Coordinates of C-alpha atoms in Angstrom, one line a residue:
M1 CA 51.4 -100.5 48.4
P2 CA 51.5 -97.1 46.7
P3 CA 49.9 -94.2 48.5
V4 CA 46.4 -93.1 47.6
T5 CA 46.3 -89.5 46.2
Q6 CA 43.3 -87.4 46.9
P7 CA 41.8 -85.7 43.8
A8 CA 42.2 -81.9 43.7
P9 CA 39.1 -80.0 44.8
P10 CA 37.3 -78.4 41.9
V11 CA 38.1 -74.7 41.4
P12 CA 34.8 -72.6 41.4
N13 CA 34.3 -70.9 38.1
G14 CA 30.9 -69.2 38.4
P15 CA 30.3 -65.4 38.1
L16 CA 30.0 -65.0 41.9
A17 CA 33.2 -66.9 42.5
R18 CA 35.1 -64.9 40.0
Y19 CA 33.8 -61.7 41.5
L20 CA 34.8 -62.8 45.0
L21 CA 38.3 -63.9 43.9
H22 CA 38.9 -60.8 41.6
P23 CA 36.4 -58.1 42.4
G24 CA 38.3 -55.3 40.8
A25 CA 38.9 -57.0 37.5
E26 CA 35.4 -58.4 37.3
T27 CA 33.9 -55.0 38.0
A28 CA 36.0 -53.4 35.3
R29 CA 35.0 -56.1 32.9
L30 CA 31.3 -55.7 33.7
L31 CA 31.5 -51.9 33.3
H32 CA 33.3 -52.3 30.0
H33 CA 30.7 -54.8 28.7
L34 CA 27.8 -52.4 29.8
A35 CA 29.5 -49.5 28.1
H36 CA 29.9 -51.5 24.9
L37 CA 26.2 -52.5 25.0
A38 CA 25.1 -48.9 25.7
F39 CA 27.2 -47.6 22.8
A40 CA 25.8 -50.2 20.4
F41 CA 22.2 -49.6 21.6
G42 CA 22.6 -45.8 21.6
A43 CA 24.0 -45.8 18.0
D44 CA 20.8 -47.5 16.8
V45 CA 18.1 -46.2 19.1
G46 CA 19.7 -42.9 20.4
P47 CA 19.0 -40.6 17.5
P48 CA 15.2 -41.5 17.2
L49 CA 14.8 -41.2 21.0
L50 CA 16.6 -37.9 21.0
A51 CA 14.4 -36.6 18.2
I52 CA 11.3 -37.7 20.0
A53 CA 12.4 -36.1 23.3
L54 CA 13.3 -32.9 21.5
A55 CA 10.0 -32.7 19.7
G56 CA 8.1 -33.5 23.0
G57 CA 10.0 -30.7 24.8
V58 CA 9.3 -28.2 22.1
T59 CA 5.6 -29.1 22.0
L60 CA 5.4 -28.9 25.8
A61 CA 7.1 -25.5 25.8
V62 CA 4.7 -24.2 23.1
L63 CA 1.6 -25.5 25.0
R64 CA 2.8 -23.9 28.2
R65 CA 3.5 -20.6 26.5
R66 CA 0.1 -20.6 24.8
N67 CA -1.7 -21.4 28.0
A68 CA 0.1 -18.7 29.8
R69 CA -0.7 -16.2 27.1
A70 CA -4.4 -17.2 27.1
R71 CA -4.6 -16.7 30.9
T72 CA -2.9 -13.3 30.7
E73 CA -4.8 -11.9 27.7
G74 CA -8.3 -12.4 29.2
A75 CA -7.3 -11.7 32.8
R76 CA -9.2 -9.3 35.0
L77 CA -8.2 -7.3 38.1
V78 CA -10.6 -7.3 41.0
H79 CA -10.2 -4.2 43.2
V80 CA -11.2 -4.8 46.7
L81 CA -12.7 -2.0 48.8
A82 CA -12.2 -2.9 52.5
P83 CA -15.2 -2.5 54.8
P84 CA -15.0 -0.1 57.8
E85 CA -14.5 -3.1 60.1
V86 CA -12.5 -6.0 58.8
D87 CA -13.2 -9.5 60.1
P88 CA -9.8 -11.0 61.1
T89 CA -10.9 -14.5 60.1
G90 CA -12.1 -13.5 56.7
A91 CA -8.7 -14.1 55.0
E92 CA -8.6 -17.7 56.0
V93 CA -12.2 -18.2 54.9
F94 CA -11.3 -16.5 51.5
W95 CA -8.3 -18.6 50.7
T96 CA -9.9 -21.9 51.9
N97 CA -12.8 -21.1 49.5
L98 CA -10.5 -20.5 46.6
V99 CA -9.0 -24.0 46.9
A100 CA -11.9 -25.0 44.6
L101 CA -9.6 -23.6 41.8
L102 CA -7.5 -26.8 42.1
R103 CA -7.1 -28.6 38.8
P104 CA -5.9 -32.1 37.9
R105 CA -2.2 -32.9 38.0
W106 CA -1.9 -33.2 34.2
R107 CA -2.8 -29.5 33.8
R108 CA 0.3 -28.6 35.8
L109 CA 2.5 -30.4 33.2
L110 CA 0.9 -28.3 30.4
G111 CA 1.1 -25.1 32.4
A112 CA -2.7 -24.8 32.5
E113 CA -3.3 -24.8 36.3
H114 CA -5.0 -21.6 37.5
H115 CA -3.4 -19.3 40.0
V116 CA -4.3 -15.9 41.4
A117 CA -2.2 -13.0 42.5
F118 CA -2.9 -10.8 45.6
E119 CA -1.4 -7.4 44.9
L120 CA -0.8 -4.3 47.1
C121 CA 0.1 -1.4 44.9
A122 CA 0.8 2.1 46.1
A123 CA 0.9 5.3 44.1
A124 CA 0.4 9.0 44.7
G125 CA -3.4 8.4 44.8
G126 CA -3.2 5.9 47.7
I127 CA -2.9 2.1 48.3
D128 CA -4.9 -0.3 46.2
V129 CA -5.8 -3.9 47.1
A130 CA -6.5 -6.0 44.1
I131 CA -6.7 -9.7 43.1
W132 CA -5.5 -10.7 39.6
V133 CA -7.7 -13.5 38.2
P134 CA -6.8 -15.4 35.0
A135 CA -9.1 -15.8 32.1
G136 CA -10.1 -19.4 32.8
V137 CA -11.8 -18.6 36.2
P138 CA -15.5 -18.0 35.8
P139 CA -16.6 -14.3 36.1
G140 CA -17.9 -13.4 39.6
F141 CA -16.2 -16.4 41.3
V142 CA -13.6 -14.4 43.1
E143 CA -15.9 -11.4 43.6
R144 CA -18.4 -13.5 45.5
A145 CA -15.7 -15.1 47.5
V146 CA -14.4 -11.7 48.6
E147 CA -17.8 -10.4 49.6
S148 CA -18.7 -13.6 51.5
A149 CA -15.4 -13.7 53.4
W150 CA -15.4 -10.0 54.4
P151 CA -19.0 -8.8 54.9
G152 CA -19.4 -5.2 53.8
A153 CA -16.5 -5.4 51.3
R154 CA -17.1 -4.2 47.7
T155 CA -15.4 -5.2 44.5
E156 CA -14.8 -3.4 41.2
T157 CA -13.6 -5.4 38.2
E158 CA -11.6 -4.2 35.2
A159 CA -9.3 -5.6 32.6
A160 CA -5.9 -6.4 34.1
G161 CA -2.9 -4.3 33.2
P162 CA 0.7 -4.0 34.3
P163 CA 0.9 -3.5 38.0
L164 CA 3.6 -0.8 37.7
G165 CA 1.7 1.2 35.2
S166 CA 2.9 2.0 31.7
P167 CA 6.3 0.4 30.8
G168 CA 9.4 2.4 30.3
Q169 CA 10.1 3.6 33.9
A170 CA 13.4 5.3 34.3
T171 CA 14.5 3.3 37.4
V172 CA 13.0 -0.1 38.4
T173 CA 14.3 -2.4 41.1
G174 CA 12.7 -5.4 42.8
G175 CA 13.2 -8.9 44.1
E176 CA 11.7 -12.2 45.0
L177 CA 11.2 -13.7 48.5
R178 CA 11.7 -17.5 49.0
L179 CA 11.8 -19.7 52.0
F180 CA 15.3 -20.1 53.5
G181 CA 14.4 -23.4 55.1
P182 CA 12.7 -26.7 54.0
E183 CA 9.2 -25.9 52.9
H184 CA 7.6 -28.3 55.4
Y185 CA 8.6 -26.0 58.2
P186 CA 6.0 -23.2 58.8
L187 CA 6.1 -19.5 58.8
R188 CA 4.9 -17.4 61.8
A189 CA 1.2 -17.1 61.3
E190 CA 0.0 -15.9 64.8
H191 CA 0.4 -12.2 65.4
R192 CA -1.0 -10.0 68.1
A193 CA -1.3 -7.0 65.7
D194 CA -1.9 -6.7 62.0
P195 CA 1.3 -8.1 60.4
L196 CA 0.7 -5.8 57.4
R197 CA 1.6 -2.7 59.4
P198 CA 5.3 -2.6 58.4
L199 CA 4.5 -3.3 54.8
L200 CA 1.8 -0.6 54.7
G201 CA 4.2 1.8 56.3
A202 CA 6.8 1.0 53.6
L203 CA 4.1 1.7 50.9
G204 CA 3.1 5.0 52.4
A205 CA 4.0 8.6 51.3
V206 CA 4.6 7.7 47.7
S207 CA 5.7 10.6 45.5
P208 CA 3.8 11.4 42.2
D209 CA 6.6 9.9 40.1
E210 CA 6.8 6.7 42.1
R211 CA 4.9 3.4 42.1
V212 CA 5.3 0.4 44.4
C213 CA 3.8 -3.1 44.0
V214 CA 3.9 -6.2 46.2
Q215 CA 2.7 -9.3 44.4
V216 CA 1.9 -12.7 46.0
L217 CA 1.1 -15.4 43.4
A218 CA -0.7 -18.5 44.8
R219 CA -1.9 -21.8 43.4
P220 CA -3.5 -24.7 45.3
V221 CA -1.1 -27.7 45.8
T222 CA -2.0 -31.3 45.1
G223 CA -1.5 -34.0 47.7
R224 CA 1.9 -35.1 46.5
R225 CA 3.8 -32.3 48.1
L226 CA 1.7 -32.7 51.3
A227 CA 2.6 -36.3 51.5
R228 CA 6.3 -35.3 51.3
S229 CA 5.6 -33.1 54.4
L230 CA 4.2 -36.0 56.3
R231 CA 7.3 -38.1 55.4
A232 CA 9.4 -35.2 56.7
A233 CA 7.7 -35.4 60.1
T234 CA 8.5 -39.1 60.2
Y235 CA 12.2 -38.6 59.3
R236 CA 12.4 -35.7 61.8
R237 CA 11.0 -37.9 64.6
S238 CA 13.4 -40.7 63.8
G239 CA 16.4 -38.5 63.2
R240 CA 17.2 -39.9 59.8
P241 CA 18.0 -37.6 56.9
M242 CA 15.1 -36.9 54.5
S243 CA 17.0 -36.5 51.2
R244 CA 17.6 -39.6 49.1
T245 CA 21.3 -38.8 48.9
G246 CA 21.6 -38.5 52.6
R247 CA 19.7 -41.7 53.3
L248 CA 21.9 -43.6 50.7
L249 CA 25.1 -42.3 52.2
D250 CA 23.8 -43.2 55.6
L251 CA 23.2 -46.8 54.5
L252 CA 26.5 -47.2 52.6
G253 CA 28.6 -45.6 55.2
P254 CA 30.4 -47.5 58.0
G255 CA 28.7 -48.1 61.3
P256 CA 25.1 -48.3 62.2
V257 CA 22.3 -46.1 60.8
Q258 CA 22.2 -42.7 62.4
R259 CA 19.9 -42.5 65.4
P260 CA 18.4 -39.4 67.0
A261 CA 20.0 -37.9 69.9
A262 CA 18.8 -39.0 73.3
V263 CA 17.8 -35.4 74.2
D264 CA 16.6 -33.1 71.4
P265 CA 14.3 -30.3 72.8
T266 CA 13.3 -29.2 69.3
R267 CA 12.4 -32.5 67.7
E268 CA 8.8 -32.9 69.1
R269 CA 8.0 -29.3 68.5
D270 CA 9.2 -29.5 64.9
V271 CA 7.2 -32.6 64.3
A272 CA 4.0 -31.0 65.7
A273 CA 4.6 -27.9 63.5
I274 CA 5.1 -30.0 60.4
L275 CA 2.0 -32.1 61.1
D276 CA -0.1 -29.0 61.8
K277 CA 1.0 -27.4 58.5
A278 CA 0.4 -30.6 56.5
A279 CA -3.1 -31.0 57.9
Q280 CA -4.3 -27.7 56.3
P281 CA -5.0 -27.0 52.6
A282 CA -1.8 -25.9 51.1
W283 CA -0.7 -23.4 48.4
A284 CA 2.3 -22.9 46.2
V285 CA 3.3 -19.2 46.7
T286 CA 5.8 -16.8 45.2
V287 CA 6.3 -13.3 46.7
R288 CA 7.6 -10.6 44.4
Y289 CA 8.0 -6.8 44.9
A290 CA 9.2 -3.9 42.7
V291 CA 9.6 -0.2 43.0
A292 CA 9.6 2.1 39.9
T293 CA 10.0 5.8 39.3
T294 CA 10.0 8.1 36.3
A295 CA 12.4 10.6 38.0
S296 CA 15.9 10.8 36.6
D297 CA 17.6 13.0 39.2
P298 CA 20.8 11.8 40.9
G299 CA 19.0 10.6 44.0
A300 CA 16.2 8.7 42.4
K301 CA 18.2 5.4 42.3
D302 CA 19.0 5.6 46.0
R303 CA 15.3 6.4 46.9
V304 CA 14.1 3.4 44.9
R305 CA 16.6 1.1 46.5
G306 CA 15.7 2.4 50.0
R307 CA 12.0 1.8 49.5
A308 CA 12.6 -1.7 48.0
H309 CA 14.7 -2.5 51.1
A310 CA 12.0 -1.3 53.4
V311 CA 9.4 -3.4 51.5
A312 CA 11.5 -6.6 51.7
S313 CA 12.3 -6.0 55.4
A314 CA 8.6 -5.8 56.3
F315 CA 8.4 -9.6 55.6
A316 CA 10.8 -10.4 58.4
L317 CA 7.8 -10.3 60.7
F318 CA 6.8 -13.7 59.4
S319 CA 10.0 -15.4 60.4
G320 CA 9.6 -18.3 62.7
R321 CA 10.8 -21.8 62.2
N322 CA 11.0 -20.8 58.6
G323 CA 11.2 -17.4 56.9
F324 CA 11.9 -15.5 53.8
E325 CA 15.2 -14.5 52.2
R326 CA 15.7 -12.1 49.3
H327 CA 16.7 -13.0 45.8
R328 CA 17.6 -10.6 43.1
L329 CA 14.9 -10.3 40.3
A330 CA 16.1 -9.5 36.8
H331 CA 13.7 -7.3 34.8
P332 CA 11.2 -6.9 37.6
E333 CA 8.8 -4.7 35.5
T334 CA 8.4 -7.5 33.0
V335 CA 8.2 -10.3 35.5
L336 CA 5.5 -8.6 37.6
A337 CA 3.5 -7.8 34.5
S338 CA 3.6 -11.5 33.3
R339 CA 2.4 -12.8 36.7
R340 CA 3.8 -16.3 35.9
L341 CA 4.1 -18.7 38.8
G342 CA 6.6 -21.6 38.8
R343 CA 6.9 -24.3 41.4
G344 CA 6.6 -21.8 44.3
D345 CA 7.1 -22.5 48.0
L346 CA 4.7 -24.6 50.0
I347 CA 2.7 -22.7 52.7
S348 CA -0.6 -23.5 54.5
V349 CA -3.8 -21.6 54.4
S350 CA -3.2 -19.9 57.8
E351 CA 0.2 -18.7 56.6
L352 CA -1.2 -17.4 53.4
A353 CA -4.0 -15.7 55.3
A354 CA -1.4 -13.9 57.4
L355 CA 0.4 -12.8 54.3
C356 CA -2.6 -11.8 52.2
H357 CA -5.5 -10.1 53.8
L358 CA -7.4 -6.9 54.0
P359 CA -5.7 -4.4 56.5
A360 CA -7.4 -4.6 59.8
D361 CA -6.4 -1.2 61.1
V362 CA -9.0 1.6 60.7
A363 CA -6.6 4.5 60.2
I364 CA -4.6 3.8 57.1
P365 CA -3.9 6.9 55.0
G366 CA -4.7 6.4 51.3
L367 CA -6.4 3.0 51.6
S368 CA -9.5 2.6 49.4
R369 CA -12.5 1.6 51.6
A370 CA -16.1 0.7 50.8
G371 CA -17.6 3.4 53.1
A372 CA -20.8 2.4 54.7
K373 CA -21.5 -1.2 55.1
A374 CA -23.6 -2.5 52.2
V375 CA -26.5 -4.8 52.9
A376 CA -28.0 -7.2 50.3
P377 CA -31.6 -6.5 49.5
S378 CA -34.4 -9.0 50.4
P379 CA -35.3 -11.4 47.7
R380 CA -38.9 -10.1 48.0
I381 CA -37.9 -6.7 46.6
P382 CA -39.0 -6.6 43.0
G383 CA -36.6 -6.2 40.1
T384 CA -39.1 -4.7 37.7
G385 CA -41.2 -1.5 37.8
K386 CA -39.7 1.8 38.7
V387 CA -36.0 0.9 38.9
L388 CA -34.1 2.6 41.8
G389 CA -30.6 1.1 41.2
V390 CA -28.5 -2.0 41.1
T391 CA -27.3 -3.9 44.1
E392 CA -23.6 -3.7 45.2
T393 CA -23.6 -6.9 47.2
G394 CA -24.7 -10.4 46.4
D395 CA -26.1 -11.0 43.0
R396 CA -26.0 -8.0 40.8
R397 CA -29.6 -7.3 40.0
P398 CA -31.9 -4.2 39.7
V399 CA -33.9 -3.0 42.7
A400 CA -37.2 -1.5 41.7
L401 CA -40.3 0.1 43.3
S402 CA -43.6 -1.4 42.1
V403 CA -46.2 0.9 40.5
E404 CA -48.6 0.2 43.3
D405 CA -46.1 1.2 46.0
A406 CA -45.2 4.3 44.1
R407 CA -48.7 5.6 44.5
M408 CA -48.0 5.9 48.2
H409 CA -45.7 8.5 49.8
L410 CA -41.9 8.2 49.0
H411 CA -39.3 10.3 50.9
V412 CA -35.9 10.6 49.3
M413 CA -33.1 11.9 51.6
G414 CA -29.4 12.4 51.1
A415 CA -26.6 14.9 51.3
T416 CA -26.0 17.5 48.6
G417 CA -24.5 15.8 45.5
S418 CA -25.5 12.3 46.5
G419 CA -27.8 11.8 43.5
K420 CA -31.4 12.6 44.7
S421 CA -32.2 14.7 41.6
T422 CA -30.8 12.0 39.4
L423 CA -33.0 9.4 41.0
L424 CA -36.1 11.5 40.7
T425 CA -35.3 12.2 37.1
R426 CA -35.0 8.5 36.3
L427 CA -38.2 7.7 38.1
A428 CA -40.1 10.4 36.2
L429 CA -38.7 9.3 32.8
S430 CA -39.6 5.7 33.6
D431 CA -43.2 6.8 34.1
V432 CA -43.1 8.7 30.7
A433 CA -41.6 5.7 29.0
A434 CA -44.4 3.5 30.4
G435 CA -47.2 5.9 29.4
R436 CA -48.1 6.9 32.9
G437 CA -49.0 10.5 33.7
L438 CA -47.2 12.4 36.3
V439 CA -46.8 15.9 37.8
V440 CA -43.4 17.2 38.8
I441 CA -43.2 20.3 41.1
D442 CA -39.7 21.8 41.3
P443 CA -39.1 25.0 43.2
K444 CA -35.7 25.6 41.6
G445 CA -36.2 24.3 38.1
D446 CA -33.1 22.1 37.7
L447 CA -35.0 18.9 38.0
V448 CA -37.5 19.9 35.4
N449 CA -34.7 21.0 33.0
D450 CA -33.0 17.6 33.4
I451 CA -36.3 15.8 32.6
L452 CA -36.9 18.0 29.6
S453 CA -33.4 17.5 28.3
R454 CA -33.8 13.7 28.4
Y455 CA -37.4 13.6 27.4
P456 CA -37.9 10.6 25.0
D457 CA -38.9 11.1 21.4
G458 CA -42.4 10.1 20.5
A459 CA -43.8 10.6 24.0
P460 CA -46.8 13.0 24.6
A461 CA -45.7 16.6 24.7
P462 CA -45.1 17.8 28.3
V463 CA -47.0 20.8 29.7
V464 CA -44.7 23.2 31.5
I465 CA -46.1 25.7 34.0
D466 CA -43.4 28.3 34.7
P467 CA -44.3 31.3 37.0
D468 CA -41.6 33.4 35.3
D469 CA -43.3 32.9 31.9
R470 CA -45.0 36.2 30.9
S471 CA -47.4 34.5 28.5
A472 CA -50.8 33.2 29.6
P473 CA -50.3 30.1 31.7
P474 CA -52.5 27.0 31.3
V475 CA -55.7 27.3 33.4
L476 CA -57.0 24.5 35.6
N477 CA -60.4 25.4 37.2
V478 CA -60.7 23.0 40.1
L479 CA -64.2 24.3 40.9
D480 CA -65.6 23.5 37.4
V481 CA -68.0 20.6 38.1
A482 CA -70.5 19.3 35.6
D483 CA -73.0 18.2 38.2
E484 CA -74.4 21.3 39.9
A485 CA -75.7 19.1 42.8
E486 CA -72.1 18.2 43.8
R487 CA -70.7 21.8 43.3
D488 CA -71.2 22.7 47.0
L489 CA -69.4 19.5 48.1
V490 CA -66.5 20.2 45.8
V491 CA -66.1 23.7 47.1
D492 CA -66.2 22.6 50.7
N493 CA -63.5 20.0 50.0

């Protein structure tokens, strides 16, 4: 009986079997096939897609440039006059209030998001604190935020100009400060003394041909970057790398996934710091500084570099788990004048308040202050009648004295040159314009001369009684009474 032969087992011929038997050859064949498809697809669809992408990029660049130009052309500069006593919590209130400038995310793509710039500029006339506001922000928005955050502060608004003055300085140097660590780690925000002391010291004693400016541009940040900070806390607690490349290499590499060390004394502290920073409103911030001089002597360049180094070194006080590092800034005069903000570094409100606030020290040479603390008038005070002036705090409105109250006694006091005669002149002219009669008695004559020089046309002719006038003066007989029965009573009175 012939032996029974077993049939040969079937040879697997599927894609998976071929890949397992010959992985190298199958991979090369797959890549070759994909390259062929990509070449064939790209030859047909590539030029139109490239043209569309190029047109979209050009359109986006044009829109961004137009929006940036529109913000700069109508921008204004709000000069802040610090009160005699600065509230240390005012800066955090101010920057939290300005988070209302946040705009939808699509405006960021078009470069239409609003940002502000906190500027400290020093010249021979002293140190000026100002806030640059773009054209799209409603007038009075920042001014009211300043006055509400720092009671007693005053603001003066003007059209924005270059922070370093007129262009064409002989020597200009500057730089940009960026975070040296991941942006989810915080800066040092708690300080026993005013952290602006080193910076104000670097801005002091400026020569007449020199100008220094420190510019902090800030824009509210949407929740996407804050969510990234929360993920950073999770990865820091687990010990896994946060970057996608690091996580991919960790998964593809041999051995188990990396685990945190058994004892890491900094891990819990870092996680708490990241969570505390992510819990606050956040801003995207860029810090720039520049020093310019018109002098052309041999030592001018060294003086400018030395002061720029002192300004940048003053920010070392904010170094903690994170800090600033210097980067060279090409064409600092043009960059500071444009006030353009890119992506910026992520910092919290408390960190921004430590960076940008009104100096708390009382004795700061050259710093513009508001003088006496201004108080907003009561709403019951009228705004029509005999106008005394315009308020400096709260809503800008006239403050007036009613005609009925003006019939009572009014005592005007003030130092020489404070404007007493100007106030009395305006009160007298307001009565003339309203057709009311008045008598002005002036021992010196300056007040009467001011009134006569501004006397409105068409008003009744004034009667001037001057003791130095040699001509016959006007006569007023106070005893001339028509009724003889009342003549004795009039004389007694």
